[in-house]
JSON list of C-alpha atoms in Angstrom, two decimals:
[
{"chain": "A", "resi": 1178, "resn": "MET", "atom": "CA", "xyz": [153.40, 38.73, 92.17]},
{"chain": "A", "resi": 1179, "resn": "ARG", "atom": "CA", "xyz": [151.27, 39.10, 95.73]},
{"chain": "A", "resi": 1180, "resn": "PHE", "atom": "CA", "xyz": [149.99, 42.16, 97.16]},
{"chain": "A", "resi": 1181, "resn": "SER", "atom": "CA", "xyz": [148.95, 42.93, 100.46]},
{"chain": "A", "resi": 1182, "resn": "ASN", "atom": "CA", "xyz": [146.22, 45.55, 99.67]},
{"chain": "A", "resi": 1183, "resn": "LEU", "atom": "CA", "xyz": [146.53, 46.79, 96.15]},
{"chain": "A", "resi": 1184, "resn": "PHE", "atom": "CA", "xyz": [143.92, 49.06, 94.98]},
{"chain": "A", "resi": 1185, "resn": "PHE", "atom": "CA", "xyz": [143.58, 50.21, 91.33]},
{"chain": "A", "resi": 1186, "resn": "LEU", "atom": "CA", "xyz": [141.93, 53.38, 90.93]},
{"chain": "A", "resi": 1187, "resn": "ILE", "atom": "CA", "xyz": [139.72, 53.15, 87.79]},
{"chain": "A", "resi": 1188, "resn": "LEU", "atom": "CA", "xyz": [136.95, 54.58, 86.26]},
{"chain": "A", "resi": 1189, "resn": "GLN", "atom": "CA", "xyz": [136.29, 54.01, 82.26]},
{"chain": "A", "resi": 1190, "resn": "GLN", "atom": "CA", "xyz": [135.09, 50.73, 80.76]},
{"chain": "A", "resi": 1191, "resn": "SER", "atom": "CA", "xyz": [138.26, 50.57, 78.73]},
{"chain": "A", "resi": 1192, "resn": "THR", "atom": "CA", "xyz": [140.53, 50.34, 81.77]},
{"chain": "A", "resi": 1193, "resn": "LEU", "atom": "CA", "xyz": [138.35, 47.63, 83.20]},
{"chain": "A", "resi": 1194, "resn": "GLN", "atom": "CA", "xyz": [138.48, 45.67, 79.99]},
{"chain": "A", "resi": 1195, "resn": "PHE", "atom": "CA", "xyz": [142.51, 45.98, 80.06]},
{"chain": "A", "resi": 1196, "resn": "LEU", "atom": "CA", "xyz": [142.71, 44.74, 83.38]},
{"chain": "A", "resi": 1197, "resn": "GLN", "atom": "CA", "xyz": [140.60, 41.67, 82.29]},
{"chain": "A", "resi": 1198, "resn": "SER", "atom": "CA", "xyz": [142.67, 41.22, 79.62]},
{"chain": "A", "resi": 1199, "resn": "VAL", "atom": "CA", "xyz": [145.66, 40.86, 81.89]},
{"chain": "A", "resi": 1200, "resn": "GLY", "atom": "CA", "xyz": [143.88, 38.50, 84.08]},
{"chain": "A", "resi": 1201, "resn": "ILE", "atom": "CA", "xyz": [142.56, 40.91, 86.89]},
{"chain": "A", "resi": 1202, "resn": "LYS", "atom": "CA", "xyz": [138.88, 40.34, 86.52]},
{"chain": "A", "resi": 1203, "resn": "PRO", "atom": "CA", "xyz": [136.27, 41.67, 89.19]},
{"chain": "A", "resi": 1204, "resn": "SER", "atom": "CA", "xyz": [134.47, 39.28, 91.46]},
{"chain": "A", "resi": 1205, "resn": "ALA", "atom": "CA", "xyz": [131.23, 41.12, 92.08]},
{"chain": "A", "resi": 1206, "resn": "SER", "atom": "CA", "xyz": [128.60, 41.68, 89.68]},
{"chain": "A", "resi": 1207, "resn": "ASP", "atom": "CA", "xyz": [127.06, 44.76, 91.26]},
{"chain": "A", "resi": 1208, "resn": "ASP", "atom": "CA", "xyz": [127.85, 47.55, 88.60]},
{"chain": "A", "resi": 1209, "resn": "ARG", "atom": "CA", "xyz": [126.92, 50.20, 91.28]},
{"chain": "A", "resi": 1210, "resn": "ALA", "atom": "CA", "xyz": [129.63, 49.02, 93.83]},
{"chain": "A", "resi": 1211, "resn": "LEU", "atom": "CA", "xyz": [132.41, 51.53, 94.29]},
{"chain": "A", "resi": 1212, "resn": "ILE", "atom": "CA", "xyz": [134.83, 48.96, 95.88]},
{"chain": "A", "resi": 1213, "resn": "VAL", "atom": "CA", "xyz": [135.18, 45.59, 93.90]},
{"chain": "A", "resi": 1214, "resn": "PRO", "atom": "CA", "xyz": [137.28, 42.51, 94.98]},
{"chain": "A", "resi": 1215, "resn": "THR", "atom": "CA", "xyz": [139.07, 40.92, 92.02]},
{"chain": "A", "resi": 1216, "resn": "SER", "atom": "CA", "xyz": [140.42, 37.28, 90.86]},
{"chain": "A", "resi": 1217, "resn": "TRP", "atom": "CA", "xyz": [143.79, 38.57, 92.32]},
{"chain": "A", "resi": 1218, "resn": "GLU", "atom": "CA", "xyz": [144.16, 37.98, 96.09]},
{"chain": "A", "resi": 1219, "resn": "GLY", "atom": "CA", "xyz": [144.62, 41.55, 98.01]},
{"chain": "A", "resi": 1220, "resn": "VAL", "atom": "CA", "xyz": [143.65, 43.29, 94.63]},
{"chain": "A", "resi": 1221, "resn": "GLN", "atom": "CA", "xyz": [140.62, 45.55, 94.65]},
{"chain": "A", "resi": 1222, "resn": "LEU", "atom": "CA", "xyz": [139.20, 47.97, 91.88]},
{"chain": "A", "resi": 1223, "resn": "VAL", "atom": "CA", "xyz": [138.01, 51.39, 93.38]},
{"chain": "A", "resi": 1224, "resn": "MET", "atom": "CA", "xyz": [135.77, 53.52, 91.03]},
{"chain": "A", "resi": 1225, "resn": "VAL", "atom": "CA", "xyz": [136.57, 57.21, 91.38]},
{"chain": "A", "resi": 1226, "resn": "ARG", "atom": "CA", "xyz": [136.47, 60.23, 89.36]},
{"chain": "A", "resi": 1227, "resn": "THR", "atom": "CA", "xyz": [139.57, 60.19, 86.73]},
{"chain": "A", "resi": 1228, "resn": "GLU", "atom": "CA", "xyz": [140.57, 63.43, 87.80]},
{"chain": "A", "resi": 1229, "resn": "ASP", "atom": "CA", "xyz": [141.01, 62.70, 91.43]},
{"chain": "A", "resi": 1230, "resn": "ILE", "atom": "CA", "xyz": [143.34, 59.74, 90.68]},
{"chain": "A", "resi": 1231, "resn": "PRO", "atom": "CA", "xyz": [146.54, 61.39, 90.75]},
{"chain": "A", "resi": 1232, "resn": "SER", "atom": "CA", "xyz": [145.82, 62.93, 94.27]},
{"chain": "A", "resi": 1233, "resn": "ILE", "atom": "CA", "xyz": [144.79, 59.96, 95.62]},
{"chain": "A", "resi": 1234, "resn": "VAL", "atom": "CA", "xyz": [147.81, 57.86, 94.49]},
{"chain": "A", "resi": 1235, "resn": "GLU", "atom": "CA", "xyz": [150.00, 60.89, 95.70]},
{"chain": "A", "resi": 1236, "resn": "SER", "atom": "CA", "xyz": [148.45, 60.75, 99.20]},
{"chain": "A", "resi": 1237, "resn": "GLY", "atom": "CA", "xyz": [149.27, 57.03, 99.33]},
{"chain": "A", "resi": 1238, "resn": "ALA", "atom": "CA", "xyz": [145.61, 56.17, 99.65]},
{"chain": "A", "resi": 1239, "resn": "SER", "atom": "CA", "xyz": [146.27, 53.89, 96.68]},
{"chain": "A", "resi": 1240, "resn": "GLU", "atom": "CA", "xyz": [149.25, 52.13, 95.34]},
{"chain": "A", "resi": 1241, "resn": "LEU", "atom": "CA", "xyz": [148.21, 52.40, 91.71]},
{"chain": "A", "resi": 1242, "resn": "GLY", "atom": "CA", "xyz": [146.08, 54.48, 89.20]},
{"chain": "A", "resi": 1243, "resn": "VAL", "atom": "CA", "xyz": [145.16, 54.65, 85.73]},
{"chain": "A", "resi": 1244, "resn": "THR", "atom": "CA", "xyz": [144.03, 57.86, 84.38]},
{"chain": "A", "resi": 1245, "resn": "GLY", "atom": "CA", "xyz": [144.77, 60.29, 81.66]},
{"chain": "A", "resi": 1246, "resn": "HIS", "atom": "CA", "xyz": [148.17, 61.99, 81.38]},
{"chain": "A", "resi": 1247, "resn": "ASP", "atom": "CA", "xyz": [146.38, 65.31, 81.14]},
{"chain": "A", "resi": 1248, "resn": "TYR", "atom": "CA", "xyz": [144.96, 65.05, 84.60]},
{"chain": "A", "resi": 1249, "resn": "VAL", "atom": "CA", "xyz": [148.36, 64.00, 86.02]},
{"chain": "A", "resi": 1250, "resn": "VAL", "atom": "CA", "xyz": [149.73, 67.19, 84.68]},
{"chain": "A", "resi": 1251, "resn": "GLU", "atom": "CA", "xyz": [146.81, 69.24, 85.75]},
{"chain": "A", "resi": 1252, "resn": "SER", "atom": "CA", "xyz": [146.87, 68.01, 89.12]},
{"chain": "A", "resi": 1253, "resn": "ASN", "atom": "CA", "xyz": [150.74, 68.87, 89.68]},
{"chain": "A", "resi": 1254, "resn": "ALA", "atom": "CA", "xyz": [150.66, 65.38, 91.84]},
{"chain": "A", "resi": 1255, "resn": "SER", "atom": "CA", "xyz": [153.99, 64.21, 92.63]},
{"chain": "A", "resi": 1256, "resn": "VAL", "atom": "CA", "xyz": [153.60, 60.80, 90.95]},
{"chain": "A", "resi": 1257, "resn": "GLU", "atom": "CA", "xyz": [155.69, 58.71, 88.44]},
{"chain": "A", "resi": 1258, "resn": "GLU", "atom": "CA", "xyz": [153.98, 57.71, 85.21]},
{"chain": "A", "resi": 1259, "resn": "LEU", "atom": "CA", "xyz": [155.08, 53.92, 84.65]},
{"chain": "A", "resi": 1260, "resn": "ILE", "atom": "CA", "xyz": [153.23, 52.75, 81.39]},
{"chain": "A", "resi": 1261, "resn": "LYS", "atom": "CA", "xyz": [151.63, 54.62, 78.69]},
{"chain": "A", "resi": 1262, "resn": "LEU", "atom": "CA", "xyz": [148.56, 52.56, 77.66]},
{"chain": "A", "resi": 1263, "resn": "ASP", "atom": "CA", "xyz": [147.25, 52.60, 74.11]},
{"chain": "A", "resi": 1264, "resn": "PHE", "atom": "CA", "xyz": [143.49, 52.85, 74.75]},
{"chain": "A", "resi": 1265, "resn": "GLY", "atom": "CA", "xyz": [140.75, 55.36, 75.04]},
{"chain": "A", "resi": 1266, "resn": "ARG", "atom": "CA", "xyz": [140.71, 58.67, 73.57]},
{"chain": "A", "resi": 1267, "resn": "SER", "atom": "CA", "xyz": [143.36, 60.17, 75.57]},
{"chain": "A", "resi": 1268, "resn": "LYS", "atom": "CA", "xyz": [146.90, 59.06, 76.60]},
{"chain": "A", "resi": 1269, "resn": "ILE", "atom": "CA", "xyz": [146.55, 56.92, 79.78]},
{"chain": "A", "resi": 1270, "resn": "VAL", "atom": "CA", "xyz": [149.19, 56.23, 82.08]},
{"chain": "A", "resi": 1271, "resn": "LEU", "atom": "CA", "xyz": [149.90, 54.04, 85.41]},
{"chain": "A", "resi": 1272, "resn": "ALA", "atom": "CA", "xyz": [150.83, 56.41, 88.07]},
{"chain": "A", "resi": 1273, "resn": "ILE", "atom": "CA", "xyz": [152.61, 55.60, 91.52]},
{"chain": "A", "resi": 1274, "resn": "PRO", "atom": "CA", "xyz": [154.14, 57.93, 94.14]},
{"chain": "A", "resi": 1275, "resn": "GLN", "atom": "CA", "xyz": [157.71, 59.28, 93.32]},
{"chain": "A", "resi": 1276, "resn": "VAL", "atom": "CA", "xyz": [159.01, 57.99, 96.57]},
{"chain": "A", "resi": 1277, "resn": "TRP", "atom": "CA", "xyz": [158.56, 54.54, 95.35]},
{"chain": "A", "resi": 1278, "resn": "ARG", "atom": "CA", "xyz": [161.03, 52.72, 93.18]},
{"chain": "A", "resi": 1279, "resn": "GLU", "atom": "CA", "xyz": [159.91, 51.88, 89.95]},
{"chain": "A", "resi": 1280, "resn": "GLU", "atom": "CA", "xyz": [161.43, 48.16, 90.08]},
{"chain": "A", "resi": 1281, "resn": "SER", "atom": "CA", "xyz": [159.25, 47.18, 93.23]},
{"chain": "A", "resi": 1282, "resn": "VAL", "atom": "CA", "xyz": [156.01, 47.77, 91.34]}
]
């Protein structure tokens, strides 16, 4: 799959470890960088507050986000939860804007 400009919004170390396990590895070694290129062409990791992710995805500023289900519910953001990931202390989901078709992701 090739992306033109895909941003994963992430915060927690467990999310980074999950992405690395599926082959998406950060290219930069600066731990303080907010935008990090990855081993996948066109894919960048953007470090943001977990509670901001649903709103950012809903606005279209990012194509995907990994955040807690509770933040999706509390934000009332119009996003679709695609995948329930089994890590971390809370339920984490992958969210996209509802206007997208799930098959296109």
